[in-house]
Short mmCIF file of C-alpha atoms in Angstrom, two decimals:
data_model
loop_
_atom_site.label_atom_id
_atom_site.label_comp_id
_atom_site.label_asym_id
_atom_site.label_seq_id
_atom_site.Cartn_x
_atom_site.Cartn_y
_atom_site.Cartn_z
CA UNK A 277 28.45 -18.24 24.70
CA UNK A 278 26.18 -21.40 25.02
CA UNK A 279 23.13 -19.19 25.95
CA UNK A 280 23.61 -16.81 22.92
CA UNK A 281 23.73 -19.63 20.88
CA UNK A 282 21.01 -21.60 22.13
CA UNK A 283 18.83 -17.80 21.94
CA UNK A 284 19.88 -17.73 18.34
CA UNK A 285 19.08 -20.83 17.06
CA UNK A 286 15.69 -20.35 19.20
CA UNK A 287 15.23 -17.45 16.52
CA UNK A 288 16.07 -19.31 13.72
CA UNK A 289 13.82 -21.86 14.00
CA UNK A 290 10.53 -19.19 14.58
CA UNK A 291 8.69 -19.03 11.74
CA UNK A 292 8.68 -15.39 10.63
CA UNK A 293 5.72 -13.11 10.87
CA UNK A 294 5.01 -11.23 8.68
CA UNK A 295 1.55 -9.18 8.16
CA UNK A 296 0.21 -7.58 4.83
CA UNK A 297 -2.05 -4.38 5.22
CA UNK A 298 -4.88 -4.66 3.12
CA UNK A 299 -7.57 -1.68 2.07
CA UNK A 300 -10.80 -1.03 0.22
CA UNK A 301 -10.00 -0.14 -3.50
CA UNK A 302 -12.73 1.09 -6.04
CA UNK A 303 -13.12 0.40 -9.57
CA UNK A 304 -11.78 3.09 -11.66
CA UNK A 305 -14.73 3.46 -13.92
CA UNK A 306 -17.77 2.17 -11.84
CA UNK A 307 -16.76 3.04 -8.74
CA UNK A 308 -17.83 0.46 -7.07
CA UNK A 309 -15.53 -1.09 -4.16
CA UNK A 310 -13.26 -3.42 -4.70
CA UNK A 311 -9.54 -5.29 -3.40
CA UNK A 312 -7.13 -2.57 -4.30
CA UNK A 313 -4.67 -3.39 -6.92
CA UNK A 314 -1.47 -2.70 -5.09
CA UNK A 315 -2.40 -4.00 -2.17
CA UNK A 316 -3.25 -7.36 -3.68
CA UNK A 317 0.18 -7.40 -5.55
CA UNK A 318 1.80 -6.79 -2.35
CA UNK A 319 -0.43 -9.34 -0.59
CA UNK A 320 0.78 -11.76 -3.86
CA UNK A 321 4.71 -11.27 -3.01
CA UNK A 322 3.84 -12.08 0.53
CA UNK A 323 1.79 -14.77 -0.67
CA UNK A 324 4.63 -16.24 -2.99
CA UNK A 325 7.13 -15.91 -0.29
CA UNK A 326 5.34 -18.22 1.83
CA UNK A 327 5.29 -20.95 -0.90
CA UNK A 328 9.05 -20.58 -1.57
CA UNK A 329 9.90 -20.69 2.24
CA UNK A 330 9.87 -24.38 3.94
CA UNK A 331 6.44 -25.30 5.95
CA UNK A 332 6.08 -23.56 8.72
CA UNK A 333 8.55 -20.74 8.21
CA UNK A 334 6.73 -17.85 7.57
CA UNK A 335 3.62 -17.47 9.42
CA UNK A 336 1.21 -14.51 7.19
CA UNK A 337 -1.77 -12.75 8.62
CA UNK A 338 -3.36 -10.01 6.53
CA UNK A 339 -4.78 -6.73 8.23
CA UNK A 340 -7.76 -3.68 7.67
CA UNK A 341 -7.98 -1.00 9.69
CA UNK A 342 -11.85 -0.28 10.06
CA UNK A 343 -13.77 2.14 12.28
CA UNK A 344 -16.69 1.41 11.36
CA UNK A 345 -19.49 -1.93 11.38
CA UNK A 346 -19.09 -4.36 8.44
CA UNK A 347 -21.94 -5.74 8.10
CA UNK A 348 -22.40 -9.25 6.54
CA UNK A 349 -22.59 -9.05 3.01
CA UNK A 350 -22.23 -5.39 2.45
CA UNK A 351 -20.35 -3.62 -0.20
CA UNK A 352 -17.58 -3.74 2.39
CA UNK A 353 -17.17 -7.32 3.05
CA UNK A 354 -17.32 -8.20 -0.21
CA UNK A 355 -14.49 -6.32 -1.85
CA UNK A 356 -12.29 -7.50 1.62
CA UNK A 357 -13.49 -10.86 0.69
CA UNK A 358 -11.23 -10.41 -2.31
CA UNK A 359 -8.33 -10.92 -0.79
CA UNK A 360 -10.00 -14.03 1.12
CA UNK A 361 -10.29 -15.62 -2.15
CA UNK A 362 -6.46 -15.38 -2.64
CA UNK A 363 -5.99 -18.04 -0.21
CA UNK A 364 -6.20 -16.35 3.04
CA UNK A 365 -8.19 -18.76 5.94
CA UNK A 366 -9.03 -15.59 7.58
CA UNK A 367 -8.45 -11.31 7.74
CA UNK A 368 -8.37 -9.35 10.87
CA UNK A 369 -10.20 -6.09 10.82
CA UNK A 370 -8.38 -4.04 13.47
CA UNK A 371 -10.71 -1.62 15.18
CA UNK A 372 -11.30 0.91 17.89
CA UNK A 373 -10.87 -0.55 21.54
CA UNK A 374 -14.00 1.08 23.01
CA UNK A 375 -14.61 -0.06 26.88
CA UNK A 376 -18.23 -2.02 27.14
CA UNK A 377 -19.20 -1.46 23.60
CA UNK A 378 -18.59 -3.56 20.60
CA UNK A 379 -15.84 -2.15 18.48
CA UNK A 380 -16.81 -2.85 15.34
CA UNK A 381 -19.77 -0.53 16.24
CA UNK A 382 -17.88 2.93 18.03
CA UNK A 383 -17.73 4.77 14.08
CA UNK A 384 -21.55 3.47 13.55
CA UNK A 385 -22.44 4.76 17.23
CA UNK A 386 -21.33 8.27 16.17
CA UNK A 387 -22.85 8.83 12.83
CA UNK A 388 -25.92 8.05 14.78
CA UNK A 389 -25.22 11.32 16.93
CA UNK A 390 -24.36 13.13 14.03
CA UNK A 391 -27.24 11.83 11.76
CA UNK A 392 -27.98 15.69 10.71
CA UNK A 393 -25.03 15.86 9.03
CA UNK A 394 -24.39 14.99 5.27
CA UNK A 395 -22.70 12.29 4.07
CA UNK A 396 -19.49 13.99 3.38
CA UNK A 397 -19.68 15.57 7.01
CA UNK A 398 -19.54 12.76 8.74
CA UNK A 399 -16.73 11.86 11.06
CA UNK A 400 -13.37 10.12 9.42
CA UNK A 401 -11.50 7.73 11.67
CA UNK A 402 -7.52 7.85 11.25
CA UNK A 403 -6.55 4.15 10.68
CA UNK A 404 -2.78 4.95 11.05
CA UNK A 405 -3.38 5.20 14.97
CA UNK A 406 -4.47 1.91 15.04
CA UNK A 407 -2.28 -0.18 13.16
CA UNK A 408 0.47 1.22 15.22
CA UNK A 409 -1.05 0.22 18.44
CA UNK A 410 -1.22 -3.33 16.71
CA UNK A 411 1.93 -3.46 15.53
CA UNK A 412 3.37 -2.38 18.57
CA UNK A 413 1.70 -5.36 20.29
CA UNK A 414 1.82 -8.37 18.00
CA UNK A 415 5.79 -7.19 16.96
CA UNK A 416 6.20 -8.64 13.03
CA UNK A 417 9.08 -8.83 11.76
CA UNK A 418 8.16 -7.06 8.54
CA UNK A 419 5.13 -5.13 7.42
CA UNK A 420 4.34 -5.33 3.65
CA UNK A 421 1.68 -2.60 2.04
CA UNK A 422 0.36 -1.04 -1.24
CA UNK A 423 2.12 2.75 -1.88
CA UNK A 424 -1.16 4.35 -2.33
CA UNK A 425 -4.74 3.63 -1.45
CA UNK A 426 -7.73 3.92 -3.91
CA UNK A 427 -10.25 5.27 -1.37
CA UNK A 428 -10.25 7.97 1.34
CA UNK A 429 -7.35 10.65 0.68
CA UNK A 430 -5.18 8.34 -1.19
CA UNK A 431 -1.99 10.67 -0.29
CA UNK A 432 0.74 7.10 -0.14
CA UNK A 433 1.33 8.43 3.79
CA UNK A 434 0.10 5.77 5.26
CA UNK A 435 3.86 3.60 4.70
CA UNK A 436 5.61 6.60 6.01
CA UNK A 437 3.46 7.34 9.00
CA UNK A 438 4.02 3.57 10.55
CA UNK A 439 7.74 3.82 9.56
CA UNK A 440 8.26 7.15 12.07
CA UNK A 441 6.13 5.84 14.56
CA UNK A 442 7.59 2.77 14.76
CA UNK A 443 11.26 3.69 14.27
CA UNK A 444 11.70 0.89 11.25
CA UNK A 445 13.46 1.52 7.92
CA UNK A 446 11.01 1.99 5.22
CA UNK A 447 11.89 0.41 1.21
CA UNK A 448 9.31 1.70 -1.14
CA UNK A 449 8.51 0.80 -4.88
CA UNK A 450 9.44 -3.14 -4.33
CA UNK A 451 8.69 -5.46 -6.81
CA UNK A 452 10.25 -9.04 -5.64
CA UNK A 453 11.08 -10.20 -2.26
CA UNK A 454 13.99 -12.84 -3.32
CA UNK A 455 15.22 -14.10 0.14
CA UNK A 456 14.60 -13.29 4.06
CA UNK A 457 16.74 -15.20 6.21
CA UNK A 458 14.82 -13.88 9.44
CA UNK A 459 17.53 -11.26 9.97
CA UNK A 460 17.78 -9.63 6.82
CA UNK A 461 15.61 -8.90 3.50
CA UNK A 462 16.62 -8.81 0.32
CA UNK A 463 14.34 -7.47 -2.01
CA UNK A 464 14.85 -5.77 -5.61
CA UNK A 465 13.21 -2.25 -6.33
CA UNK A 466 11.72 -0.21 -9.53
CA UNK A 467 13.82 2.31 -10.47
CA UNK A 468 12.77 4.65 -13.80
CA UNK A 469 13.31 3.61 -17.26
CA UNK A 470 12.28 -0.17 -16.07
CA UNK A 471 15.83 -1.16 -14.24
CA UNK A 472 16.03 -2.55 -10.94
CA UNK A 473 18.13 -2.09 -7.89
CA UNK A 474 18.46 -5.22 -5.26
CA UNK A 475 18.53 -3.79 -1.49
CA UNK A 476 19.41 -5.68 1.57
CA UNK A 477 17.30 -3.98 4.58
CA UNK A 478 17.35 -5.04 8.00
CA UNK A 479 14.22 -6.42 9.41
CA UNK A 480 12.05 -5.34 11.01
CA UNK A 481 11.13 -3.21 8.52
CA UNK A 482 8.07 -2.06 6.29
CA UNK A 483 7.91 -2.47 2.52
CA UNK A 484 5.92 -0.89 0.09
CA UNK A 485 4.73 -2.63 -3.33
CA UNK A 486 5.05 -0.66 -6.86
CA UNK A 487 2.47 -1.16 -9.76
CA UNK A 488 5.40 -2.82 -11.26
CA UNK A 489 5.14 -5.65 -9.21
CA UNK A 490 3.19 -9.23 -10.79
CA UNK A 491 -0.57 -9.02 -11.18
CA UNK A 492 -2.11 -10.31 -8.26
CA UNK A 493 -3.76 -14.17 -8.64
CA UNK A 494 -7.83 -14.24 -9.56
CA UNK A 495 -9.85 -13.90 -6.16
CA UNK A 496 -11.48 -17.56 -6.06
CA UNK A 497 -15.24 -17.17 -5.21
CA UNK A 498 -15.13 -20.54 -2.91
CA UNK A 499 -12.46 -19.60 -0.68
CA UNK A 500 -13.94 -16.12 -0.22
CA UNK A 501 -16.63 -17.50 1.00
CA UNK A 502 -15.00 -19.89 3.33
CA UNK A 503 -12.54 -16.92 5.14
CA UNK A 504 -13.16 -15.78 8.03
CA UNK A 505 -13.45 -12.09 9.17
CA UNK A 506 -12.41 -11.83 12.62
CA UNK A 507 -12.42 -8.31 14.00
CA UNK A 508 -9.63 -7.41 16.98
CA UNK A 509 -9.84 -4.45 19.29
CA UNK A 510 -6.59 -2.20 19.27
CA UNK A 511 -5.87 1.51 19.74
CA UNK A 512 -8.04 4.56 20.17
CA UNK A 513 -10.75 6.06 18.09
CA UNK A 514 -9.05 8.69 16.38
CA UNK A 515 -10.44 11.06 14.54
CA UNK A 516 -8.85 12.83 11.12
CA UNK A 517 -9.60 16.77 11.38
CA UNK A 518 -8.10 17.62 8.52
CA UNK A 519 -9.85 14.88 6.54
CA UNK A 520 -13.03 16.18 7.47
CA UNK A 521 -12.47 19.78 6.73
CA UNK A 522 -11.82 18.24 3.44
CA UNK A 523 -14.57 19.31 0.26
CA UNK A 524 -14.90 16.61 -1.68
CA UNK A 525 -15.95 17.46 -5.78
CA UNK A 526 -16.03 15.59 -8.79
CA UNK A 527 -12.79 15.29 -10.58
CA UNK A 528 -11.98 17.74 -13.64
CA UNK A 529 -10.16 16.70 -16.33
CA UNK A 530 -6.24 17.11 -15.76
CA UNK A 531 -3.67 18.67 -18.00
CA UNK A 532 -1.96 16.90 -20.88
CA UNK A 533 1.37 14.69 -19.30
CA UNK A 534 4.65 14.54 -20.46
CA UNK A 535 5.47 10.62 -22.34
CA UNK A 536 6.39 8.43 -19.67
CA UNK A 537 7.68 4.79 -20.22
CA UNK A 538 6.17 1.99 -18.17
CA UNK A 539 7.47 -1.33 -18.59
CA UNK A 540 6.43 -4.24 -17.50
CA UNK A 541 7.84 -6.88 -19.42
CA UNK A 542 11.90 -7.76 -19.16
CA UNK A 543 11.94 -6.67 -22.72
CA UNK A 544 10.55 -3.37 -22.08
CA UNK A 545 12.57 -2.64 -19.39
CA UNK A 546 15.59 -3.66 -21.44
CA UNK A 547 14.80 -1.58 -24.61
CA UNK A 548 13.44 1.52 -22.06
CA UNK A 549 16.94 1.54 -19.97
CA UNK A 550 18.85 1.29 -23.22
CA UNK A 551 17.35 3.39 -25.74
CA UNK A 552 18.35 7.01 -26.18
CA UNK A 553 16.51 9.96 -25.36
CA UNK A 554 13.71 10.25 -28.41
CA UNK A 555 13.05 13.59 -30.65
CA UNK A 556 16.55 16.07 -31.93
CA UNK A 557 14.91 19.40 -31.07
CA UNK A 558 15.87 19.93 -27.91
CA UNK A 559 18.00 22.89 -27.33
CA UNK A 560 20.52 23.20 -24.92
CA UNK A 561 20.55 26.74 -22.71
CA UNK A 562 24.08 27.73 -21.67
CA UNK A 563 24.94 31.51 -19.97
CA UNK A 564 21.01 32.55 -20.54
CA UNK A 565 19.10 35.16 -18.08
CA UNK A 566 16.42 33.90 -15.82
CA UNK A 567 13.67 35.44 -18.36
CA UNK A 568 15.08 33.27 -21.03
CA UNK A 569 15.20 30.62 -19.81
CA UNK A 570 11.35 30.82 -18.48
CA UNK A 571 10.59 31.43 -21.77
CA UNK A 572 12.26 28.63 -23.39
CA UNK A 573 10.20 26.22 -20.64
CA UNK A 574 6.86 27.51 -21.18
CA UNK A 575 7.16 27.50 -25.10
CA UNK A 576 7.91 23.48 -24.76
CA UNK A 577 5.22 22.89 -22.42
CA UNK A 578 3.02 24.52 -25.03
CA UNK A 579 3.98 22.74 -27.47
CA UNK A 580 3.71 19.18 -25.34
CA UNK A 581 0.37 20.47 -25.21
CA UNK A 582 0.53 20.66 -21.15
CA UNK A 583 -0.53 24.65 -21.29
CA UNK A 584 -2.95 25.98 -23.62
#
């Protein structure tokens, strides 16, 4: 009884690790690389937790899976230097562990053997692979992420993959982290019409972070500077077939969407959860045939202007 004591009060007292997986965004309208705007908000919450938790308590390292050379200075480093400028002292870049070769360099090393190829030819490293292999070896207790990437296939796998892999429950769409007590988390989630539901998930366990969640802080310039990138070996290089078979094409303009309500003030989510469904037209179909009813759902997409 003493030793299971003594054990748990040994794991009370470690500060809790907890890791935030960072990625390259891009700007929506230039294009041009950036920190991607979910996962700074979740890196904020993580960020936020920290200051609310006594010194020493949670210990926060941020993560990027890369394949390929960063070079000082590059389009690259400076959007990762983003999140830097949050307050971060340093980011790991997790990488291929390639025997007797630098692994920042094993992705650069093969578009040199493949220099015939275009651009969108080239080989695509899976980053999942990796971060497993980390995560497997440094052991967090919880794993905080964006839902959906801005660059690469931007499917919002990448939560789901590490969740099976790993065998840890996965929350999606949080907002706030309000307490973790090093067993537990408690965290509240966006739900439609702007409410919220508060979840208590046993650690470890991976989060994701909803667009609902607060703006992340300005990057400072000063403290960008100052961080560190510090790459670290881990995993196989791994490559994505299916991402290369992909064809890449510029985007076409998409059909019309149905109103949806975002909130993002308390007062919006109040008046969105409370206010009745909008427009008296609607008709109600009761003891109609298939055909009708097809009918009756393509005439309201046309007129939501969805189909033309």
């Amino acid at each position: 009884m003493k030793a299971d004591r003594s054990s748990v009060a040994q794991q009370a007292s470690a500060p809790l690790e907890v890791v935030s997986l960072v990625s390259l965004g891009q700007h929506p309208v230039s294009g041009r690389l950036r920190r991607a705007e979910q996962d700074a908000r979740a890196l904020e919450l993580c960020l936020a937790m920290e200051r609310q938790s006594a010194p020493g308590a949670v210990s926060l390292s941020a993560w990027h899976a890369s394949g390929s050379e960063i070079a000082l200075g590059s389009e690259q480093d400076q959007a990762l230097r983003g999140y830097l400028g949050m307050g971060l002292e340093s980011l790991t870049l997790v990488t291929p562990d390639v025997p007797g070769a630098d692994p920042l360099k094993a992705a650069d090393s093969l578009m040199a053997d493949n220099s015939s190829l275009k651009a969108a030819d080239q080989p695509v490293i899976d980053a999942w692979p990796l971060l497993v292999t980390r995560l497997k070896q440094a052991a967090p207790q919880l794993v905080v992420c964006g839902g959906q990437g801005e660059t690469g296939e931007g499917s919002g796998l990448l939560p789901h993959l590490l969740a099976e892999s790993l065998g840890w429950p996965l929350v999606e769409g949080i907002v706030a982290i309000e307490s973790c007590d090093g067993a537990h988390l408690t965290a509240l989630q966006a739900l439609p019409r702007g409410q919220r539901r508060r979840l208590r998930v046993k650690l470890p366990a991976l989060v994701s972070v909803d667009s609902a969640a607060p703006a992340a802080r300005q990057s400072a310039f000063a403290q960008a500077r100052r961080g560190e990138l510090s790459s670290l070996a881990s995993g196989e290089l791994v490559h994505d077939a299916q991402a290369e078979a992909f064809g890449v094409a510029p985007a076409r303009k998409r059909p019309k969407r149905l109103k949806r309500i975002k909130a993002t003030s308390a007062r919006d989510r109040f008046k969105a959860a409370a206010a009745k469904a909008e427009g008296g037209g609607g008709k109600r179909l009761e003891g109609v045939s298939a055909e009708e009813g097809a009918a009756e759902i393509l005439k309201l997409l046309r007129e939501e202007g969805v189909l033309r």
